[in-house]
C-alpha cells in the first residue's frame, strides 16, 4: 500500500482524533491537540446556536477565523399565505445537509469540499465557514419592528467585526428587506440587489402597501433608497396591473431571456449606469421550475432548467462587483426530519454553489492590491468576469 498522510479530520472517539487520507482509504489516530478542537459558534444575543451545524462541519481553532457564516431567519410573518410552513425551511435544509459531510482539512484551512457529479465540479474546498444557528422569533425586544431584529443585528455586527459575509436562510422573502435595511451602509455607497425569482415582488396592495412583505419588498427597497438598483432574473407568468411596477433602477431578465452571458452583461451595464459599488444576492426557490422543486408557496411553471439557473447564479457571482451577503428564501418546511423529499438536495446544491461563489468573490477582492485597477477594468468592460470558476475535473 502506498504511503499517504492524514489530510482530513473525521471524528473524535474519546480522547483520540480519527483522520483520513485524501481518498479516505487509510485512517489514522491523532493525539489530542488544542488546534484540532472545534471553534465554538459565537454567543450572539437573539441567536440560538445549532444543535448540529450545516454539513456537520465545524471549523477548527487552528484554522483562520471563518469568513462566511450562516444564520437562519425562520420568519413567516411577511407572507400572504395563511399557515405557510416557510419558517421551517432552515431546519429542513440543515437536516438535509447532514447527508453531505464536510471534513476539516489538516493541511491548511478549508475542508474536504463537495463534488457535483453532474458536471465534475468541486465546491467549498477553500471555504472557511461556520453555522451560527438561527434567529429567535420569540425572545426579541417587544418594541422591535421584527421578531428577528435582535438576532440579525448581533449577527451583522459580529460579521462586520470579523470581516465576514453573512448568508441568511429564510423564511419568507420579506427577510431580504430586513437584512438590507439593517446592513451597515457607508454614506455615498450604491448597492444593487441581484434577485433570482419567478415573481416581481413589487405589488401594490390598497390596504397593506405600506408594510413590506414578501410580495412588495423590492418596491420598498427602491423607494426608500436602501438599494439603488435591482436586477431581477428568472421572471415569468401572468401579472395583473397592480403588479406591474416601473422604476428607473429596476432591470428585469425574464426566464425566457436568461443566460449567463445576459446576466453578466446586464450587471456590468447596471454597475456603470448607476455607479454601483457593491451587491447583495437573493435567491427565491420558486425561481426553480416546480417540476424540479415544488416545495414553495407560490409555484409558477415554465421555469428554466436547473442547470441554466445554476450557471446564471455562478455568472452573477463572477462579475467583478463585491458581494456583501446573500440569502435563500421561500422553501417550505417538512413535517418529519426522516421524510425530507429528494428534491431538497437541489436546494442544498444551489446553496453550495452560492456559498462557493460568494466566497470566491470575497477572496478575489481581498487579494486585490490596487482598487483603481479593478475600477478601471469595470468601467472599460475588460473585467467582465473574474474567471476564477469552480474547480472541475
mmCIF file with all atom_site columns, C-alpha atoms in Angstrom, residues 123-284:
data_model
loop_
_atom_site.group_PDB
_atom_site.id
_atom_site.type_symbol
_atom_site.label_atom_id
_atom_site.label_alt_id
_atom_site.label_comp_id
_atom_site.label_asym_id
_atom_site.label_entity_id
_atom_site.label_seq_id
_atom_site.pdbx_PDB_ins_code
_atom_site.Cartn_x
_atom_site.Cartn_y
_atom_site.Cartn_z
_atom_site.occupancy
_atom_site.B_iso_or_equiv
_atom_site.pdbx_formal_charge
_atom_site.auth_seq_id
_atom_site.auth_comp_id
_atom_site.auth_asym_id
_atom_site.auth_atom_id
_atom_site.pdbx_PDB_model_num
ATOM 1   C CA . UNK A 1 123 ? -17.250 23.041 -4.338  1.00 0.00 ? 123 UNK A CA 1
ATOM 2   C CA . UNK A 1 124 ? -16.429 24.637 -0.957  1.00 0.00 ? 124 UNK A CA 1
ATOM 3   C CA . UNK A 1 125 ? -12.911 23.176 -0.596  1.00 0.00 ? 125 UNK A CA 1
ATOM 4   C CA . UNK A 1 126 ? -11.322 26.528 0.218   1.00 0.00 ? 126 UNK A CA 1
ATOM 5   C CA . UNK A 1 127 ? -14.264 27.943 2.172   1.00 0.00 ? 127 UNK A CA 1
ATOM 6   C CA . UNK A 1 128 ? -13.820 28.581 5.887   1.00 0.00 ? 128 UNK A CA 1
ATOM 7   C CA . UNK A 1 129 ? -17.369 28.882 7.125   1.00 0.00 ? 129 UNK A CA 1
ATOM 8   C CA . UNK A 1 130 ? -19.449 28.433 10.249  1.00 0.00 ? 130 UNK A CA 1
ATOM 9   C CA . UNK A 1 131 ? -23.096 27.852 11.044  1.00 0.00 ? 131 UNK A CA 1
ATOM 10  C CA . UNK A 1 132 ? -24.069 30.360 13.733  1.00 0.00 ? 132 UNK A CA 1
ATOM 11  C CA . UNK A 1 133 ? -27.589 28.996 14.205  1.00 0.00 ? 133 UNK A CA 1
ATOM 12  C CA . UNK A 1 134 ? -30.981 30.682 13.793  1.00 0.00 ? 134 UNK A CA 1
ATOM 13  C CA . UNK A 1 135 ? -32.533 33.925 14.990  1.00 0.00 ? 135 UNK A CA 1
ATOM 14  C CA . UNK A 1 136 ? -35.003 33.507 17.817  1.00 0.00 ? 136 UNK A CA 1
ATOM 15  C CA . UNK A 1 137 ? -38.544 34.518 16.982  1.00 0.00 ? 137 UNK A CA 1
ATOM 16  C CA . UNK A 1 138 ? -39.913 34.927 20.488  1.00 0.00 ? 138 UNK A CA 1
ATOM 17  C CA . UNK A 1 139 ? -37.042 36.342 22.506  1.00 0.00 ? 139 UNK A CA 1
ATOM 18  C CA . UNK A 1 140 ? -36.563 39.685 20.779  1.00 0.00 ? 140 UNK A CA 1
ATOM 19  C CA . UNK A 1 141 ? -37.269 43.118 22.187  1.00 0.00 ? 141 UNK A CA 1
ATOM 20  C CA . UNK A 1 142 ? -41.030 43.653 22.317  1.00 0.00 ? 142 UNK A CA 1
ATOM 21  C CA . UNK A 1 143 ? -40.529 47.069 20.756  1.00 0.00 ? 143 UNK A CA 1
ATOM 22  C CA . UNK A 1 144 ? -38.556 45.711 17.827  1.00 0.00 ? 144 UNK A CA 1
ATOM 23  C CA . UNK A 1 145 ? -40.037 46.149 14.371  1.00 0.00 ? 145 UNK A CA 1
ATOM 24  C CA . UNK A 1 146 ? -39.471 42.474 13.522  1.00 0.00 ? 146 UNK A CA 1
ATOM 25  C CA . UNK A 1 147 ? -39.112 39.490 15.857  1.00 0.00 ? 147 UNK A CA 1
ATOM 26  C CA . UNK A 1 148 ? -35.709 38.539 14.416  1.00 0.00 ? 148 UNK A CA 1
ATOM 27  C CA . UNK A 1 149 ? -34.201 42.040 14.761  1.00 0.00 ? 149 UNK A CA 1
ATOM 28  C CA . UNK A 1 150 ? -32.105 41.303 17.843  1.00 0.00 ? 150 UNK A CA 1
ATOM 29  C CA . UNK A 1 151 ? -30.517 38.203 16.356  1.00 0.00 ? 151 UNK A CA 1
ATOM 30  C CA . UNK A 1 152 ? -29.943 39.744 12.936  1.00 0.00 ? 152 UNK A CA 1
ATOM 31  C CA . UNK A 1 153 ? -28.351 42.884 14.373  1.00 0.00 ? 153 UNK A CA 1
ATOM 32  C CA . UNK A 1 154 ? -25.953 40.893 16.543  1.00 0.00 ? 154 UNK A CA 1
ATOM 33  C CA . UNK A 1 155 ? -25.041 38.603 13.625  1.00 0.00 ? 155 UNK A CA 1
ATOM 34  C CA . UNK A 1 156 ? -24.409 41.541 11.295  1.00 0.00 ? 156 UNK A CA 1
ATOM 35  C CA . UNK A 1 157 ? -22.278 43.280 13.912  1.00 0.00 ? 157 UNK A CA 1
ATOM 36  C CA . UNK A 1 158 ? -20.216 40.161 14.610  1.00 0.00 ? 158 UNK A CA 1
ATOM 37  C CA . UNK A 1 159 ? -19.744 39.598 10.879  1.00 0.00 ? 159 UNK A CA 1
ATOM 38  C CA . UNK A 1 160 ? -18.600 43.198 10.458  1.00 0.00 ? 160 UNK A CA 1
ATOM 39  C CA . UNK A 1 161 ? -16.085 42.883 13.302  1.00 0.00 ? 161 UNK A CA 1
ATOM 40  C CA . UNK A 1 162 ? -14.533 39.804 11.696  1.00 0.00 ? 162 UNK A CA 1
ATOM 41  C CA . UNK A 1 163 ? -14.888 40.998 8.091   1.00 0.00 ? 163 UNK A CA 1
ATOM 42  C CA . UNK A 1 164 ? -17.095 38.021 7.306   1.00 0.00 ? 164 UNK A CA 1
ATOM 43  C CA . UNK A 1 165 ? -20.026 37.641 4.929   1.00 0.00 ? 165 UNK A CA 1
ATOM 44  C CA . UNK A 1 166 ? -23.442 36.587 6.169   1.00 0.00 ? 166 UNK A CA 1
ATOM 45  C CA . UNK A 1 167 ? -25.644 34.036 4.428   1.00 0.00 ? 167 UNK A CA 1
ATOM 46  C CA . UNK A 1 168 ? -29.238 34.281 5.684   1.00 0.00 ? 168 UNK A CA 1
ATOM 47  C CA . UNK A 1 169 ? -31.701 31.437 5.177   1.00 0.00 ? 169 UNK A CA 1
ATOM 48  C CA . UNK A 1 170 ? -35.425 32.207 5.408   1.00 0.00 ? 170 UNK A CA 1
ATOM 49  C CA . UNK A 1 171 ? -38.220 32.338 5.988   1.00 0.00 ? 171 UNK A CA 1
ATOM 50  C CA . UNK A 1 172 ? -40.274 34.324 3.528   1.00 0.00 ? 172 UNK A CA 1
ATOM 51  C CA . UNK A 1 173 ? -38.797 36.833 1.110   1.00 0.00 ? 173 UNK A CA 1
ATOM 52  C CA . UNK A 1 174 ? -39.528 39.850 3.291   1.00 0.00 ? 174 UNK A CA 1
ATOM 53  C CA . UNK A 1 175 ? -36.372 38.997 5.258   1.00 0.00 ? 175 UNK A CA 1
ATOM 54  C CA . UNK A 1 176 ? -34.305 40.405 2.373   1.00 0.00 ? 176 UNK A CA 1
ATOM 55  C CA . UNK A 1 177 ? -35.785 43.819 3.154   1.00 0.00 ? 177 UNK A CA 1
ATOM 56  C CA . UNK A 1 178 ? -34.956 43.389 6.843   1.00 0.00 ? 178 UNK A CA 1
ATOM 57  C CA . UNK A 1 179 ? -31.375 42.300 6.166   1.00 0.00 ? 179 UNK A CA 1
ATOM 58  C CA . UNK A 1 180 ? -30.577 45.077 3.684   1.00 0.00 ? 180 UNK A CA 1
ATOM 59  C CA . UNK A 1 181 ? -32.131 47.782 5.840   1.00 0.00 ? 181 UNK A CA 1
ATOM 60  C CA . UNK A 1 182 ? -30.080 46.727 8.849   1.00 0.00 ? 182 UNK A CA 1
ATOM 61  C CA . UNK A 1 183 ? -26.849 46.071 6.979   1.00 0.00 ? 183 UNK A CA 1
ATOM 62  C CA . UNK A 1 184 ? -24.433 48.968 7.634   1.00 0.00 ? 184 UNK A CA 1
ATOM 63  C CA . UNK A 1 185 ? -24.046 51.278 4.664   1.00 0.00 ? 185 UNK A CA 1
ATOM 64  C CA . UNK A 1 186 ? -21.344 53.883 4.267   1.00 0.00 ? 186 UNK A CA 1
ATOM 65  C CA . UNK A 1 187 ? -22.639 57.272 3.098   1.00 0.00 ? 187 UNK A CA 1
ATOM 66  C CA . UNK A 1 188 ? -22.392 57.509 -0.674  1.00 0.00 ? 188 UNK A CA 1
ATOM 67  C CA . UNK A 1 189 ? -22.238 53.767 -1.287  1.00 0.00 ? 189 UNK A CA 1
ATOM 68  C CA . UNK A 1 190 ? -24.526 52.465 -4.025  1.00 0.00 ? 190 UNK A CA 1
ATOM 69  C CA . UNK A 1 191 ? -25.842 48.902 -3.952  1.00 0.00 ? 191 UNK A CA 1
ATOM 70  C CA . UNK A 1 192 ? -27.544 46.584 -6.402  1.00 0.00 ? 192 UNK A CA 1
ATOM 71  C CA . UNK A 1 193 ? -29.830 43.732 -5.373  1.00 0.00 ? 193 UNK A CA 1
ATOM 72  C CA . UNK A 1 194 ? -29.345 40.686 -7.624  1.00 0.00 ? 194 UNK A CA 1
ATOM 73  C CA . UNK A 1 195 ? -32.599 38.725 -7.332  1.00 0.00 ? 195 UNK A CA 1
ATOM 74  C CA . UNK A 1 196 ? -33.347 35.260 -8.728  1.00 0.00 ? 196 UNK A CA 1
ATOM 75  C CA . UNK A 1 197 ? -37.115 34.913 -8.593  1.00 0.00 ? 197 UNK A CA 1
ATOM 76  C CA . UNK A 1 198 ? -40.173 33.921 -10.604 1.00 0.00 ? 198 UNK A CA 1
ATOM 77  C CA . UNK A 1 199 ? -42.074 36.933 -9.206  1.00 0.00 ? 199 UNK A CA 1
ATOM 78  C CA . UNK A 1 200 ? -41.587 40.700 -9.393  1.00 0.00 ? 200 UNK A CA 1
ATOM 79  C CA . UNK A 1 201 ? -42.245 41.251 -5.660  1.00 0.00 ? 201 UNK A CA 1
ATOM 80  C CA . UNK A 1 202 ? -43.286 44.826 -6.421  1.00 0.00 ? 202 UNK A CA 1
ATOM 81  C CA . UNK A 1 203 ? -47.064 44.577 -5.923  1.00 0.00 ? 203 UNK A CA 1
ATOM 82  C CA . UNK A 1 204 ? -49.211 47.395 -4.535  1.00 0.00 ? 204 UNK A CA 1
ATOM 83  C CA . UNK A 1 205 ? -51.981 46.455 -2.133  1.00 0.00 ? 205 UNK A CA 1
ATOM 84  C CA . UNK A 1 206 ? -54.520 49.168 -1.324  1.00 0.00 ? 206 UNK A CA 1
ATOM 85  C CA . UNK A 1 207 ? -54.700 48.052 2.306   1.00 0.00 ? 207 UNK A CA 1
ATOM 86  C CA . UNK A 1 208 ? -51.251 46.664 3.136   1.00 0.00 ? 208 UNK A CA 1
ATOM 87  C CA . UNK A 1 209 ? -48.949 48.523 0.756   1.00 0.00 ? 209 UNK A CA 1
ATOM 88  C CA . UNK A 1 210 ? -47.140 50.481 3.490   1.00 0.00 ? 210 UNK A CA 1
ATOM 89  C CA . UNK A 1 211 ? -45.891 47.327 5.208   1.00 0.00 ? 211 UNK A CA 1
ATOM 90  C CA . UNK A 1 212 ? -43.002 45.495 3.478   1.00 0.00 ? 212 UNK A CA 1
ATOM 91  C CA . UNK A 1 213 ? -43.935 41.914 2.654   1.00 0.00 ? 213 UNK A CA 1
ATOM 92  C CA . UNK A 1 214 ? -42.698 39.023 0.556   1.00 0.00 ? 214 UNK A CA 1
ATOM 93  C CA . UNK A 1 215 ? -44.659 40.366 -2.422  1.00 0.00 ? 215 UNK A CA 1
ATOM 94  C CA . UNK A 1 216 ? -43.686 44.054 -2.334  1.00 0.00 ? 216 UNK A CA 1
ATOM 95  C CA . UNK A 1 217 ? -40.286 44.345 -0.628  1.00 0.00 ? 217 UNK A CA 1
ATOM 96  C CA . UNK A 1 218 ? -38.480 45.228 -3.869  1.00 0.00 ? 218 UNK A CA 1
ATOM 97  C CA . UNK A 1 219 ? -40.618 48.333 -4.339  1.00 0.00 ? 219 UNK A CA 1
ATOM 98  C CA . UNK A 1 220 ? -39.892 49.364 -0.747  1.00 0.00 ? 220 UNK A CA 1
ATOM 99  C CA . UNK A 1 221 ? -36.136 48.861 -1.151  1.00 0.00 ? 221 UNK A CA 1
ATOM 100 C CA . UNK A 1 222 ? -36.060 51.064 -4.254  1.00 0.00 ? 222 UNK A CA 1
ATOM 101 C CA . UNK A 1 223 ? -38.357 53.782 -2.940  1.00 0.00 ? 223 UNK A CA 1
ATOM 102 C CA . UNK A 1 224 ? -36.667 54.123 0.446   1.00 0.00 ? 224 UNK A CA 1
ATOM 103 C CA . UNK A 1 225 ? -33.215 54.206 -1.176  1.00 0.00 ? 225 UNK A CA 1
ATOM 104 C CA . UNK A 1 226 ? -31.873 51.111 0.587   1.00 0.00 ? 226 UNK A CA 1
ATOM 105 C CA . UNK A 1 227 ? -30.675 49.898 -2.822  1.00 0.00 ? 227 UNK A CA 1
ATOM 106 C CA . UNK A 1 228 ? -30.038 51.950 -5.934  1.00 0.00 ? 228 UNK A CA 1
ATOM 107 C CA . UNK A 1 229 ? -30.866 49.241 -8.447  1.00 0.00 ? 229 UNK A CA 1
ATOM 108 C CA . UNK A 1 230 ? -32.426 45.782 -8.618  1.00 0.00 ? 230 UNK A CA 1
ATOM 109 C CA . UNK A 1 231 ? -31.682 43.198 -11.298 1.00 0.00 ? 231 UNK A CA 1
ATOM 110 C CA . UNK A 1 232 ? -34.388 40.512 -11.333 1.00 0.00 ? 232 UNK A CA 1
ATOM 111 C CA . UNK A 1 233 ? -33.611 37.237 -13.096 1.00 0.00 ? 233 UNK A CA 1
ATOM 112 C CA . UNK A 1 234 ? -35.993 34.385 -13.965 1.00 0.00 ? 234 UNK A CA 1
ATOM 113 C CA . UNK A 1 235 ? -39.332 36.229 -14.047 1.00 0.00 ? 235 UNK A CA 1
ATOM 114 C CA . UNK A 1 236 ? -42.264 34.503 -15.724 1.00 0.00 ? 236 UNK A CA 1
ATOM 115 C CA . UNK A 1 237 ? -46.020 34.050 -15.711 1.00 0.00 ? 237 UNK A CA 1
ATOM 116 C CA . UNK A 1 238 ? -49.006 36.410 -15.823 1.00 0.00 ? 238 UNK A CA 1
ATOM 117 C CA . UNK A 1 239 ? -49.306 39.605 -13.799 1.00 0.00 ? 239 UNK A CA 1
ATOM 118 C CA . UNK A 1 240 ? -52.214 41.919 -13.043 1.00 0.00 ? 240 UNK A CA 1
ATOM 119 C CA . UNK A 1 241 ? -51.981 45.693 -13.460 1.00 0.00 ? 241 UNK A CA 1
ATOM 120 C CA . UNK A 1 242 ? -51.116 46.395 -9.814  1.00 0.00 ? 242 UNK A CA 1
ATOM 121 C CA . UNK A 1 243 ? -48.175 44.000 -10.019 1.00 0.00 ? 243 UNK A CA 1
ATOM 122 C CA . UNK A 1 244 ? -46.544 45.740 -12.994 1.00 0.00 ? 244 UNK A CA 1
ATOM 123 C CA . UNK A 1 245 ? -44.278 48.232 -11.250 1.00 0.00 ? 245 UNK A CA 1
ATOM 124 C CA . UNK A 1 246 ? -41.873 50.552 -13.048 1.00 0.00 ? 246 UNK A CA 1
ATOM 125 C CA . UNK A 1 247 ? -38.782 52.228 -11.602 1.00 0.00 ? 247 UNK A CA 1
ATOM 126 C CA . UNK A 1 248 ? -35.625 53.597 -13.269 1.00 0.00 ? 248 UNK A CA 1
ATOM 127 C CA . UNK A 1 249 ? -33.483 51.325 -11.131 1.00 0.00 ? 249 UNK A CA 1
ATOM 128 C CA . UNK A 1 250 ? -35.484 48.149 -11.810 1.00 0.00 ? 250 UNK A CA 1
ATOM 129 C CA . UNK A 1 251 ? -33.989 45.919 -14.518 1.00 0.00 ? 251 UNK A CA 1
ATOM 130 C CA . UNK A 1 252 ? -35.577 42.585 -15.377 1.00 0.00 ? 252 UNK A CA 1
ATOM 131 C CA . UNK A 1 253 ? -34.409 39.488 -17.235 1.00 0.00 ? 253 UNK A CA 1
ATOM 132 C CA . UNK A 1 254 ? -37.228 37.056 -17.942 1.00 0.00 ? 254 UNK A CA 1
ATOM 133 C CA . UNK A 1 255 ? -36.898 33.298 -17.684 1.00 0.00 ? 255 UNK A CA 1
ATOM 134 C CA . UNK A 1 256 ? -37.053 33.093 -21.475 1.00 0.00 ? 256 UNK A CA 1
ATOM 135 C CA . UNK A 1 257 ? -34.144 35.540 -21.846 1.00 0.00 ? 257 UNK A CA 1
ATOM 136 C CA . UNK A 1 258 ? -31.802 34.489 -19.068 1.00 0.00 ? 258 UNK A CA 1
ATOM 137 C CA . UNK A 1 259 ? -28.359 33.188 -19.980 1.00 0.00 ? 259 UNK A CA 1
ATOM 138 C CA . UNK A 1 260 ? -25.056 33.521 -18.092 1.00 0.00 ? 260 UNK A CA 1
ATOM 139 C CA . UNK A 1 261 ? -23.837 35.975 -20.719 1.00 0.00 ? 261 UNK A CA 1
ATOM 140 C CA . UNK A 1 262 ? -27.007 38.088 -20.453 1.00 0.00 ? 262 UNK A CA 1
ATOM 141 C CA . UNK A 1 263 ? -26.709 38.168 -16.651 1.00 0.00 ? 263 UNK A CA 1
ATOM 142 C CA . UNK A 1 264 ? -23.102 39.353 -16.734 1.00 0.00 ? 264 UNK A CA 1
ATOM 143 C CA . UNK A 1 265 ? -23.716 41.939 -19.448 1.00 0.00 ? 265 UNK A CA 1
ATOM 144 C CA . UNK A 1 266 ? -26.711 43.350 -17.580 1.00 0.00 ? 266 UNK A CA 1
ATOM 145 C CA . UNK A 1 267 ? -24.908 43.590 -14.251 1.00 0.00 ? 267 UNK A CA 1
ATOM 146 C CA . UNK A 1 268 ? -21.927 45.361 -15.813 1.00 0.00 ? 268 UNK A CA 1
ATOM 147 C CA . UNK A 1 269 ? -24.296 47.772 -17.582 1.00 0.00 ? 269 UNK A CA 1
ATOM 148 C CA . UNK A 1 270 ? -26.201 48.491 -14.352 1.00 0.00 ? 270 UNK A CA 1
ATOM 149 C CA . UNK A 1 271 ? -22.938 48.984 -12.475 1.00 0.00 ? 271 UNK A CA 1
ATOM 150 C CA . UNK A 1 272 ? -21.790 51.586 -14.957 1.00 0.00 ? 272 UNK A CA 1
ATOM 151 C CA . UNK A 1 273 ? -25.153 53.332 -15.283 1.00 0.00 ? 273 UNK A CA 1
ATOM 152 C CA . UNK A 1 274 ? -25.761 53.737 -11.537 1.00 0.00 ? 274 UNK A CA 1
ATOM 153 C CA . UNK A 1 275 ? -22.152 53.814 -10.322 1.00 0.00 ? 275 UNK A CA 1
ATOM 154 C CA . UNK A 1 276 ? -22.795 50.701 -8.222  1.00 0.00 ? 276 UNK A CA 1
ATOM 155 C CA . UNK A 1 277 ? -20.017 49.676 -5.837  1.00 0.00 ? 277 UNK A CA 1
ATOM 156 C CA . UNK A 1 278 ? -21.483 46.607 -4.083  1.00 0.00 ? 278 UNK A CA 1
ATOM 157 C CA . UNK A 1 279 ? -24.090 43.883 -4.479  1.00 0.00 ? 279 UNK A CA 1
ATOM 158 C CA . UNK A 1 280 ? -26.331 41.551 -2.490  1.00 0.00 ? 280 UNK A CA 1
ATOM 159 C CA . UNK A 1 281 ? -27.662 38.220 -3.797  1.00 0.00 ? 281 UNK A CA 1
ATOM 160 C CA . UNK A 1 282 ? -31.096 36.807 -3.001  1.00 0.00 ? 282 UNK A CA 1
ATOM 161 C CA . UNK A 1 283 ? -32.451 33.503 -4.285  1.00 0.00 ? 283 UNK A CA 1
ATOM 162 C CA . UNK A 1 284 ? -36.147 32.646 -4.114  1.00 0.00 ? 284 UNK A CA 1
#
